[in-house]
Structure formats: structure tokens, C-alpha cells
Short mmCIF file of C-alpha atoms in Angstrom, two decimals:
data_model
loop_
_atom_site.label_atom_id
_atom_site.label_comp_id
_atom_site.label_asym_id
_atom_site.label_seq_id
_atom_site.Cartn_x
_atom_site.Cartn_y
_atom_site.Cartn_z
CA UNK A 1 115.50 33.61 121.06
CA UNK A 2 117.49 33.23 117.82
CA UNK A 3 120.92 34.04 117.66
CA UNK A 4 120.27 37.76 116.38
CA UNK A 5 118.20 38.53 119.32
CA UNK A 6 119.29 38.39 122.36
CA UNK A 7 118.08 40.20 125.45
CA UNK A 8 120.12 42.58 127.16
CA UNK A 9 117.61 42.86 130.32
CA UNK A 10 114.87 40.64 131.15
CA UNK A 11 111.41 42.42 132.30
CA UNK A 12 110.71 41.51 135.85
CA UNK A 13 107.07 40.56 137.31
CA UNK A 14 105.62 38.09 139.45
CA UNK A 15 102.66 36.12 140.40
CA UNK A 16 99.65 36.75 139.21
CA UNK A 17 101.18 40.12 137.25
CA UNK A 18 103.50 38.31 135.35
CA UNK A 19 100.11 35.93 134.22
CA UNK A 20 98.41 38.76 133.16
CA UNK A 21 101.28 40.15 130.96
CA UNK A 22 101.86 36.35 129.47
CA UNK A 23 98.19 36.67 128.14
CA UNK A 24 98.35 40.62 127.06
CA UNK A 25 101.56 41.45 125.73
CA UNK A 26 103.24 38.36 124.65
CA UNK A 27 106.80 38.44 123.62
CA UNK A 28 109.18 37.32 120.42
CA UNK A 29 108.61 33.92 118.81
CA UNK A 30 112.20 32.09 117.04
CA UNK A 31 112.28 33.63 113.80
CA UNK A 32 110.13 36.11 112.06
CA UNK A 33 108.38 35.34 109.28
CA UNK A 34 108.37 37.92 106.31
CA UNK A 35 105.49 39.61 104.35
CA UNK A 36 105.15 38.48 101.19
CA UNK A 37 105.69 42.29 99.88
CA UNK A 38 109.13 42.24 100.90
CA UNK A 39 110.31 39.52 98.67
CA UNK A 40 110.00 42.62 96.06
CA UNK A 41 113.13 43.00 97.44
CA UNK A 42 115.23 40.41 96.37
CA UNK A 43 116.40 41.92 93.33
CA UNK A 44 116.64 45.40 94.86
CA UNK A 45 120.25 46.88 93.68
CA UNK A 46 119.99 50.18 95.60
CA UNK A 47 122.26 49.11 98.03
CA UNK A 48 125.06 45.88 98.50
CA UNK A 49 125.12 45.67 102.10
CA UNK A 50 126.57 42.02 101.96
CA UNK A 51 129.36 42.15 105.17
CA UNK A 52 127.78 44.37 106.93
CA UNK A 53 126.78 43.91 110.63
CA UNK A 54 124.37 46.59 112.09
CA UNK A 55 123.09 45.81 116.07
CA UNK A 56 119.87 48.03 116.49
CA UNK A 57 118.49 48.01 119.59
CA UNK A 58 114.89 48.52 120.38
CA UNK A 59 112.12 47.63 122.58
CA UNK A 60 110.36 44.50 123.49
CA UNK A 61 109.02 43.17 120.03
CA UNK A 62 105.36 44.31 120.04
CA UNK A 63 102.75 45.77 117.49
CA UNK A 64 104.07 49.17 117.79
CA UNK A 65 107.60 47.89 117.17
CA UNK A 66 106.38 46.02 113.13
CA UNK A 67 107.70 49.21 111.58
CA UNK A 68 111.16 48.26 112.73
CA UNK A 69 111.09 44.83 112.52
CA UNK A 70 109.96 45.33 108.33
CA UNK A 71 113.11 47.91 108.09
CA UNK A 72 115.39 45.11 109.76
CA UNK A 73 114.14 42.52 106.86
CA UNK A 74 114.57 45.18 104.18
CA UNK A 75 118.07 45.30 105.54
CA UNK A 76 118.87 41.84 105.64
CA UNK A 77 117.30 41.51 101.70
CA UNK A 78 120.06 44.16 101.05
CA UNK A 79 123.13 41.76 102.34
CA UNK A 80 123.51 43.00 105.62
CA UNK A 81 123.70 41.35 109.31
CA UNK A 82 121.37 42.62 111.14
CA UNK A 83 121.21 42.00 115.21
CA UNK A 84 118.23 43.07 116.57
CA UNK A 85 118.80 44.04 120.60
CA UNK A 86 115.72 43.74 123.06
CA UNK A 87 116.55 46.35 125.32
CA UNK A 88 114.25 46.42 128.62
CA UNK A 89 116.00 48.51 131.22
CA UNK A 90 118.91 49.91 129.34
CA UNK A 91 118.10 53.09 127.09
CA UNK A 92 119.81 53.09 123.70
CA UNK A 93 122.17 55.98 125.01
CA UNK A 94 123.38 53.26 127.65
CA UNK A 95 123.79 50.67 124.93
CA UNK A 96 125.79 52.71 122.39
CA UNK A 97 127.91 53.58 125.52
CA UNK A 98 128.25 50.10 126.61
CA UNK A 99 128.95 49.14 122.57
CA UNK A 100 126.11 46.47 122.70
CA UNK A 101 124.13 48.49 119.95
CA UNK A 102 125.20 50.58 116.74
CA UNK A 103 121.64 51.85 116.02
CA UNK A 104 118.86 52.84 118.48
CA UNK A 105 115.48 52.40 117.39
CA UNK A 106 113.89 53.50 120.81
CA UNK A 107 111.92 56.70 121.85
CA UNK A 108 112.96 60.39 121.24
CA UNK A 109 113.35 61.60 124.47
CA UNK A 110 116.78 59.85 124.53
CA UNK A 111 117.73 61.82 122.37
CA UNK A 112 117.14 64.52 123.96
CA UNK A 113 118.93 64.00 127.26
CA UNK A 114 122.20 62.21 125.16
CA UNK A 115 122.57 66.14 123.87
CA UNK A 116 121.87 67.44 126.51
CA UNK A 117 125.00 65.61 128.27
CA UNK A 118 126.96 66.38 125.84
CA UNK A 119 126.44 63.14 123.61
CA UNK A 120 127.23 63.47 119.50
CA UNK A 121 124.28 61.47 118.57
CA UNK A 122 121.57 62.59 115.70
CA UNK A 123 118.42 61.41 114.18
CA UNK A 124 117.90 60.34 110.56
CA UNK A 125 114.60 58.93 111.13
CA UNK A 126 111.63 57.27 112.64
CA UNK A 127 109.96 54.08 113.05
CA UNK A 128 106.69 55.79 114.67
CA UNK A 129 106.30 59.22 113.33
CA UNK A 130 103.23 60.25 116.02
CA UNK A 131 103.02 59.54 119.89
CA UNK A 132 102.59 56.61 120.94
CA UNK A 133 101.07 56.54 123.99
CA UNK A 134 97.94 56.56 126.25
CA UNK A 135 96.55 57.88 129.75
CA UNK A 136 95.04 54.72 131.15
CA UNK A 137 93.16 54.91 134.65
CA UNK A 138 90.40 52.88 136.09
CA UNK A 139 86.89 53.31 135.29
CA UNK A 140 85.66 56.51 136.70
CA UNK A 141 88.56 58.63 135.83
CA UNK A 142 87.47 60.96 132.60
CA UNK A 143 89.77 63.19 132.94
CA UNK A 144 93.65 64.43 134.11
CA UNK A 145 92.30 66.26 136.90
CA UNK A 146 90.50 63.42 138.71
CA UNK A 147 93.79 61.60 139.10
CA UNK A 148 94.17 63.65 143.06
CA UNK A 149 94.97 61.15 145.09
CA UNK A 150 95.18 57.96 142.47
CA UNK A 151 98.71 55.82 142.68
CA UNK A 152 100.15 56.34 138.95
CA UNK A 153 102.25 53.50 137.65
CA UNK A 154 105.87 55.59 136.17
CA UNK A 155 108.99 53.84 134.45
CA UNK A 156 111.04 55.82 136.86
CA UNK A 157 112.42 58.92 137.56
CA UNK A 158 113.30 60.82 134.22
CA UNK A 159 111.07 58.39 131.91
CA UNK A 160 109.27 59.65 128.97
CA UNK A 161 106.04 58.55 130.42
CA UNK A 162 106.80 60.43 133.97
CA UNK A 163 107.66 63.55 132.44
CA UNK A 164 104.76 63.66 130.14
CA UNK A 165 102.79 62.84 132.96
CA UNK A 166 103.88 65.48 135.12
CA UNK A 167 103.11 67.94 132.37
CA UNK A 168 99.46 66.82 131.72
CA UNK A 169 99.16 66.82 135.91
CA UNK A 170 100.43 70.11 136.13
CA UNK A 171 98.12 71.40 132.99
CA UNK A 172 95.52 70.16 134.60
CA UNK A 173 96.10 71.99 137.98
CA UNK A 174 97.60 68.95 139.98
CA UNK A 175 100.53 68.69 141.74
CA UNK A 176 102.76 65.71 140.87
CA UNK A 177 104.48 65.75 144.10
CA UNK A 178 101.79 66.43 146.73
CA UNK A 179 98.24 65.50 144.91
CA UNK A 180 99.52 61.58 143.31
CA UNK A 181 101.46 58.87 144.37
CA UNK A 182 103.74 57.80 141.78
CA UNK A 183 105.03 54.34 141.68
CA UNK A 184 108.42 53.42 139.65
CA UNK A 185 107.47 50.39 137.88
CA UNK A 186 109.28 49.75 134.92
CA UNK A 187 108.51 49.71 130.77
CA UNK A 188 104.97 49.67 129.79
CA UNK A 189 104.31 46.02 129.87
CA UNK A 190 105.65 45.87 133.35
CA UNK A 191 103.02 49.20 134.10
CA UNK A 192 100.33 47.40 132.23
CA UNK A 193 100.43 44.27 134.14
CA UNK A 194 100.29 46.56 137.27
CA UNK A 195 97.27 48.03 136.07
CA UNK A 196 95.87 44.74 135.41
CA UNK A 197 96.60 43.51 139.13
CA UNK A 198 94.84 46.43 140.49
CA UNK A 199 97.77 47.58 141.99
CA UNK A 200 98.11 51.08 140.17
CA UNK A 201 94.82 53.25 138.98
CA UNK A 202 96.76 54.67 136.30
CA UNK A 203 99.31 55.21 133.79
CA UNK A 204 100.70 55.88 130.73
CA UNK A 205 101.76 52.83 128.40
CA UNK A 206 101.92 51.81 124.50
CA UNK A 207 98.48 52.50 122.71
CA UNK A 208 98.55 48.57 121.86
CA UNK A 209 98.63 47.64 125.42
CA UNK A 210 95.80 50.21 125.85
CA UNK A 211 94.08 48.05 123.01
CA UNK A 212 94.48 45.02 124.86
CA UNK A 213 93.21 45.76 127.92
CA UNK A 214 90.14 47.20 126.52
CA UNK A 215 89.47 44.13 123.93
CA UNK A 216 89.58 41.46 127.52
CA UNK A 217 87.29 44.08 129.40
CA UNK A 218 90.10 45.29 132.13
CA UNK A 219 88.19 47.68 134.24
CA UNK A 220 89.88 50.67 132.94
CA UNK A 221 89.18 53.41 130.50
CA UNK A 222 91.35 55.57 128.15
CA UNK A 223 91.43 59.39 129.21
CA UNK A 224 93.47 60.20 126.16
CA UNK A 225 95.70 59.63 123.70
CA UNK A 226 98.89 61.47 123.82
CA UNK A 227 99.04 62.51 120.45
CA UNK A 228 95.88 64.15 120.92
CA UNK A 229 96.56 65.44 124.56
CA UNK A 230 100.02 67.40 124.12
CA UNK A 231 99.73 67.32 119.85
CA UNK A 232 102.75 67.63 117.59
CA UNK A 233 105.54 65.65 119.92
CA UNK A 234 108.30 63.38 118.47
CA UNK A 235 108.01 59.97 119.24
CA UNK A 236 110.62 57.42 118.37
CA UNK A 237 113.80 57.49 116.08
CA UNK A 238 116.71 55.99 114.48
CA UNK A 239 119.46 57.65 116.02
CA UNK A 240 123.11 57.13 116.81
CA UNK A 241 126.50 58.51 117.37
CA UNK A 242 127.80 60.81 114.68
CA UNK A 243 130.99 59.46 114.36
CA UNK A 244 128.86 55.56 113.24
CA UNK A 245 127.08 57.76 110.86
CA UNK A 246 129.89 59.49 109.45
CA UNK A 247 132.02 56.42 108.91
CA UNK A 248 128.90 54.40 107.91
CA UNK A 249 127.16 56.43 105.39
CA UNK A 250 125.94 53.80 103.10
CA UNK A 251 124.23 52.33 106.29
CA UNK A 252 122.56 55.20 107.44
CA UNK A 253 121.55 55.97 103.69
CA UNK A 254 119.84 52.67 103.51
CA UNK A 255 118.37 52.59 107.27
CA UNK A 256 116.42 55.89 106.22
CA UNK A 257 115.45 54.40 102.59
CA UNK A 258 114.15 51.05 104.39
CA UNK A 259 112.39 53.78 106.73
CA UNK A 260 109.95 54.88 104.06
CA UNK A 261 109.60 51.53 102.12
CA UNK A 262 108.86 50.27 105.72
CA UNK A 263 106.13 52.83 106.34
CA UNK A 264 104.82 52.60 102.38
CA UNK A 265 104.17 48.74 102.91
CA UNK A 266 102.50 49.22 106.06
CA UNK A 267 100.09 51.81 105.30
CA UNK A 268 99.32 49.77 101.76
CA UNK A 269 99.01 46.45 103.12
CA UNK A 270 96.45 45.87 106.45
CA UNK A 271 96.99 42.52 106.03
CA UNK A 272 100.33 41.83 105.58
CA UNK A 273 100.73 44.22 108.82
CA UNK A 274 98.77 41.93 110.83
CA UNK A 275 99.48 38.91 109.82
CA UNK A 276 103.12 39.76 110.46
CA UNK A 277 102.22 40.95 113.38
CA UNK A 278 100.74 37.78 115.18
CA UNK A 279 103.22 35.49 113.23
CA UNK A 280 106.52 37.48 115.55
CA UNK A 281 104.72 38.98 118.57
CA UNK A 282 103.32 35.95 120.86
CA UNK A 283 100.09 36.31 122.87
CA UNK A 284 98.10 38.95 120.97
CA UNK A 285 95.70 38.15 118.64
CA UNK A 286 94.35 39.51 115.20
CA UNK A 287 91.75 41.49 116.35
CA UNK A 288 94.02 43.62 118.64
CA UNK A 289 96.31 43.72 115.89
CA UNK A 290 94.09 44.88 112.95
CA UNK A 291 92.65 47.71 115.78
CA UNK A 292 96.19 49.02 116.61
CA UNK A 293 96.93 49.15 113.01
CA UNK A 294 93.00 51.28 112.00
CA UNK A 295 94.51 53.36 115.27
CA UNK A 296 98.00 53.84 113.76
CA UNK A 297 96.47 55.37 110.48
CA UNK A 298 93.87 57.38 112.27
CA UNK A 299 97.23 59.39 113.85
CA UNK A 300 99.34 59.05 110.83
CA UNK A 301 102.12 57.11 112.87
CA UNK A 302 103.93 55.53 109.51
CA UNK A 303 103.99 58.68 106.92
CA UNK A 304 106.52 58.57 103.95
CA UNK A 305 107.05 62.27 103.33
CA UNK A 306 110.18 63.01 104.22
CA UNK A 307 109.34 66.15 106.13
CA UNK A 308 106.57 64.52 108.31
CA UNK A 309 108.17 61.41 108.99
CA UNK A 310 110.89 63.22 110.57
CA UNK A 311 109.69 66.73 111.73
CA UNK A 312 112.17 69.37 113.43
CA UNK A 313 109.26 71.15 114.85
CA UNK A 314 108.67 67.84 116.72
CA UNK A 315 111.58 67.26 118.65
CA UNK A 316 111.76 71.27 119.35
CA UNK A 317 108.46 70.65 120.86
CA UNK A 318 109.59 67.68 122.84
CA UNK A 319 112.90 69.39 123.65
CA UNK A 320 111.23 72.75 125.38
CA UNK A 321 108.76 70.29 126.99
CA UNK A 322 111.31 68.32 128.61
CA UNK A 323 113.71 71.26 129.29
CA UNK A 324 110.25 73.18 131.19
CA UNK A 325 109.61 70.26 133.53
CA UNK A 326 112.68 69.62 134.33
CA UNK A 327 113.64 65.95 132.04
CA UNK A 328 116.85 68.18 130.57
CA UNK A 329 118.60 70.61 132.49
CA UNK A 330 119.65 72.77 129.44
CA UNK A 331 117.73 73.83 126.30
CA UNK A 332 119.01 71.72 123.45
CA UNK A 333 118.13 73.11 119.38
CA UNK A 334 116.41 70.37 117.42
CA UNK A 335 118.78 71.66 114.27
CA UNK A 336 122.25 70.48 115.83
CA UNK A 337 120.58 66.58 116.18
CA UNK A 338 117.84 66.46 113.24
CA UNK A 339 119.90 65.02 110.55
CA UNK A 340 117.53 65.15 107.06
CA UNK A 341 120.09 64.48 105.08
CA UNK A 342 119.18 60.86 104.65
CA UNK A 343 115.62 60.74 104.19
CA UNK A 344 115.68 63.39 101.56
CA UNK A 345 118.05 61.41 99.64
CA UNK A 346 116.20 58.35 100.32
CA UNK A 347 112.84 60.13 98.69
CA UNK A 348 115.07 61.35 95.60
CA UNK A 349 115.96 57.67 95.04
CA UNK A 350 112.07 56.49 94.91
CA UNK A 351 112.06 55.30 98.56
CA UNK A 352 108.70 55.10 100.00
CA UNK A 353 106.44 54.75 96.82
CA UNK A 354 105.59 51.86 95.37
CA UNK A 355 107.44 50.39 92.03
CA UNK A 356 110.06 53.57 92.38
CA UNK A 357 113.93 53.24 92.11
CA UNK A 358 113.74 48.80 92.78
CA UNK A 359 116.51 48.07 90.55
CA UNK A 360 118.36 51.59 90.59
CA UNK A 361 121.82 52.34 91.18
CA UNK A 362 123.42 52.34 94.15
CA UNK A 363 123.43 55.83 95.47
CA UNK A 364 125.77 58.23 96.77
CA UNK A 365 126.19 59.26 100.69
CA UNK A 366 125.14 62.61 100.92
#
């Protein structure tokens, strides 16, 4: 790990498990390399970030985490100091708490429960605009309702993936407490390399983990997507306290303008996607890569309208879901933590389409 990465908590696995994830899901190499596309931004005058030091904390650096890791470069070709935090088994709410992070770039569902205990924290965008997630079980299982009596790999109590779960379970006319074991694991690689030791029959982990257990011929299946299960759901997001954002505006201006440029150069640029991919995330290879990315624009996970990349309907979706099943134990309004502000601004300024706003001004907060 480089200096500007360093890992809060280290993913814990063993044996044969820990082999298996090795060979799957890979990890971080030294020091990124950068698509060629983003040396457009070299000359970029929108925004003088030089002194700046942002910490934005994340997930374990995988293909579904590129978006974020192009934003961080875009960032860093803007002057800025950007630390990116691998956070395993610390949420982002936990990290801004602890002061270890200023940004989260982690899944929405934190957001979420930081409202609904009282936390002053708000989105202003999203690194993966569509859910990210799939129902994995072992060959045999077609649908939710075959999973009576099947152990189910979980993060935890009170993860995204458990409550989600619960919901399809209970959809489906299965009881999550009686009719399924459920077995707190940990993150998705740690659930995936479960899966892979035939020690779970299913669960619900990262669509590119899905993708690479199905390209080495694991003896699983894929029951569903999420996005296509339980449609229309947030799924990750820039967030952080109000009072960073508030005394940071330039930084949360430029966060959501390096949003869209992010998702522009992805969905215009297979390539550079994938080769940036496999030259930052060990052990996957280009194949996997090039299907998670076809995947990714089949559900429109990187859009760069404003409106769709960061959806209020979304996370009032996500916020009645979790408040039904029990995730949240108050109904929290998508309006007092959707920030838009940002994002609009950011498309006013050319942010997001190609050859728009490069050498413009440098803008005012909103």
C-alpha cells in the first residue's frame, strides 16, 4: 500500500477460503495507473484545489469501485491531496465519527441509519447510480423461495445485504428467522469466498464477484440481480457531514463535477475502463472486467444526468424499505439528506459531457 492508502481493517479468512478469494477478488496494487483520458485534465481551470487534503473512504478497491478511483484522479489533476481509505469493517458513519475519513464513498444505506440517529450527513452524489448487487445460491436454487432451509452467508446484523435479503425472503413467503440459517460473515469478498468453500449455499455480494465466480465455473447460479429484483433502490453515494460540506464548498462542488466527468469517461471509453481496471485491482482478469463493465451499462450504473445519477425517489425507496423491515427504527424523508445542489451546478458548468467547460472559470459554491 502507498502512502495514500492505508487500511483501516484488514478482511479476515483462512485456509483454503482465503485461497479462493486471492484468485477471485484480488486486492490494490502500489499505485494506480491513470487512463489516458484523464490527462485532458491537466489544463482543467475549473477548480485550484492545490492544498487541499480530502480522505474518502470506500471499499476494498474492486471493479465496482473504478468510478471512484477515476473521481479521486480527477481530484488530484485539480491540486488536491487525496487519501483514499480502504474501509473493511468500519462503515463510513464510523469513520467520519472516528475522523479517519472526510468523504464516504460507500453504500446508501448508511446514510440512511446516520439520519436516522440523528447524524447531519447528506448526499451530493454517487459513484454507482443502480444496485449493485446479486442473489447467488448453488446450482439448483432458481428462485427466492427455494432458499427454506439453505445457510445464507450475511455481513451481519443490520447490513445492506441482510436487510435486502430479508425483504426478498419475506416477498417470497419465507421466514428469515425460522425457514434459513443465516450466517454473519463479513463484506462480500469475505461471503464470496464462503460460497466458494461450500460453506454457505447462498448470498448476496457485488455483481463483479458474481462475475467471477461464474467465469471459473463455481457451482453456483445467479437468481437475480438486485436492481432487477426490488427495482429503483439507491445504491452508493458521496456523502458526509454537513458542517465538511458547508465549510468546504469548493470541495464538494468539485467531488460532484468529477462525479459526472467520472461517469462520462466510463461509459465512452470500454477500454480505458478495463484496462484501468486490471492495471489497480490485482487478481481479476480482462475478461471479467470487460463483462462487469457490458453489465454496468446494461443497468445504467454510471449516468451523467444530474437527476438520475442522484435520484430522491431512490433513497425514499430505500428509506421506507429499510424503515418496513426493521434496518431504521424511524421513517427518515429523502429531502432533508438529498443535497442536488452540487450536481446541478456541476451540469451548468459542462460537467459530464465531453469537450464542455475544460478551461472555464472557476465556479461559484452554490
Amino acid at each position: 500500500m502507498t502512502s495514500h492508502r492505508r487500511s483501516v481493517a484488514r478482511v479476515r479468512a483462512g485456509g483454503a477460503a482465503l485461497l479462493a478469494l486471492t484468485l477471485v477478488l484480488g486486492g490494490c496494487t502500489a499505485e494506480p495507473r491513470v487512463p489516458a483520458a484523464l490527462a485532458a485534465f491537466s489544463g482543467d481551470t475549473r477548480f485550484d484545489l492545490s492544498g487541499t487534503s480530502i480522505r474518502i473512504g470506500t471499499a476494498q478497491e474492486q471493479a465496482l469501485g473504478t468510478s471512484t478511483s477515476y473521481a479521486i484522479e480527477i481530484l488530484k489533476s485539480w491540486g488536491a491531496d487525496v487519501e483514499l481509505v480502504t474501509l473493511t469493517n468500519l462503515s463510513g458513519l464510523e469513520a467520519i465519527v472516528a475522523d479517519q475519513i472526510d468523504v464516504a464513498a460507500r453504500s446508501s444505506d448508511e446514510l440512511m441509519i446516520g439520519t436516522a440517529r440523528g447524524m447531519n450527513v447528506r448526499a451530493i452524489g454517487e459513484p454507482v447510480s443502480t444496485m449493485h448487487y446479486a442473489l447467488v445460491a448453488r446450482n439448483g436454487i432458481k428462485d427466492v423461495s427455494q432458499l427454506r432451509g439453505a445457510r445464507v452467508a450475511i455481513s451481519g446484523p443490520g447490513g445492506f445485504d441482510t436487510f435486502l435479503l430479508q425483504h426478498l425472503l419475506k416477498k417470497a413467503g419465507v421466514d428469515p428467522d425460522r425457514d434459513v440459517q443465516m450466517m454473519p460473515i463479513g463484506g462480500s469478498t469475505e461471503r464470496t469466498a464462503t460460497l466458494i468453500a461450500g460453506q454457505a449455499d447462498a448470498s448476496i455480494v457485488f455483481v463483479d464477484n458474481w462475475i467471477a465466480l461464474r467465469e471459473r465455473g463455481a457451482d453456483l447460479g445467479l437468481v437475480g440481480y438486485a436492481a432487477e429484483l426490488v427495482p429503483g433502490l439507491s445504491s452508493r453515494t458521496y456523502y458526509a457531514e454537513s458542517g465538511y460540506l458547508d465549510a468546504n464548498p469548493e470541495v464538494a462542488q468539485a467531488l460532484a463535477c468529477a462525479n459526472l466527468e467520472a461517469n462520462q469517461m466510463i461509459n465512452t471509453d470500454r477500454n480505458a475502463f478495463v484496462q484501468f481496471t486490471l492495471d489497480n485491482v490485482q487478481g481479476t482478469s480482462e475478461h471479467d472486467v470487460a463483462e462487469f463493465y457490458d453489465l454496468a451499462q446494461e443497468l445504467g450504473m454510471y449516468p451523467t444526468d444530474p437527476g438520475r445519477v442522484l435520484n430522491p425517489d431512490g433513497y425514499a425507496r430505500l428509506a421506507d424499505l429499510m424503515y418496513t423491515s426493521g434496518a431504521i427504527d424511524k421513517p427518515v424523508r429523502a429531502e432533508n439528506f438529498v443535497d442536488h445542489r452540487y450536481l446541478d451546478r456541476a451540469a451548468e458548468m459542462g460537467c459530464g459531457r465531453p469537450d464542455q467547460g475544460k478551461a472555464g472559470g472557476r465556479p461559484s459554491p452554490p
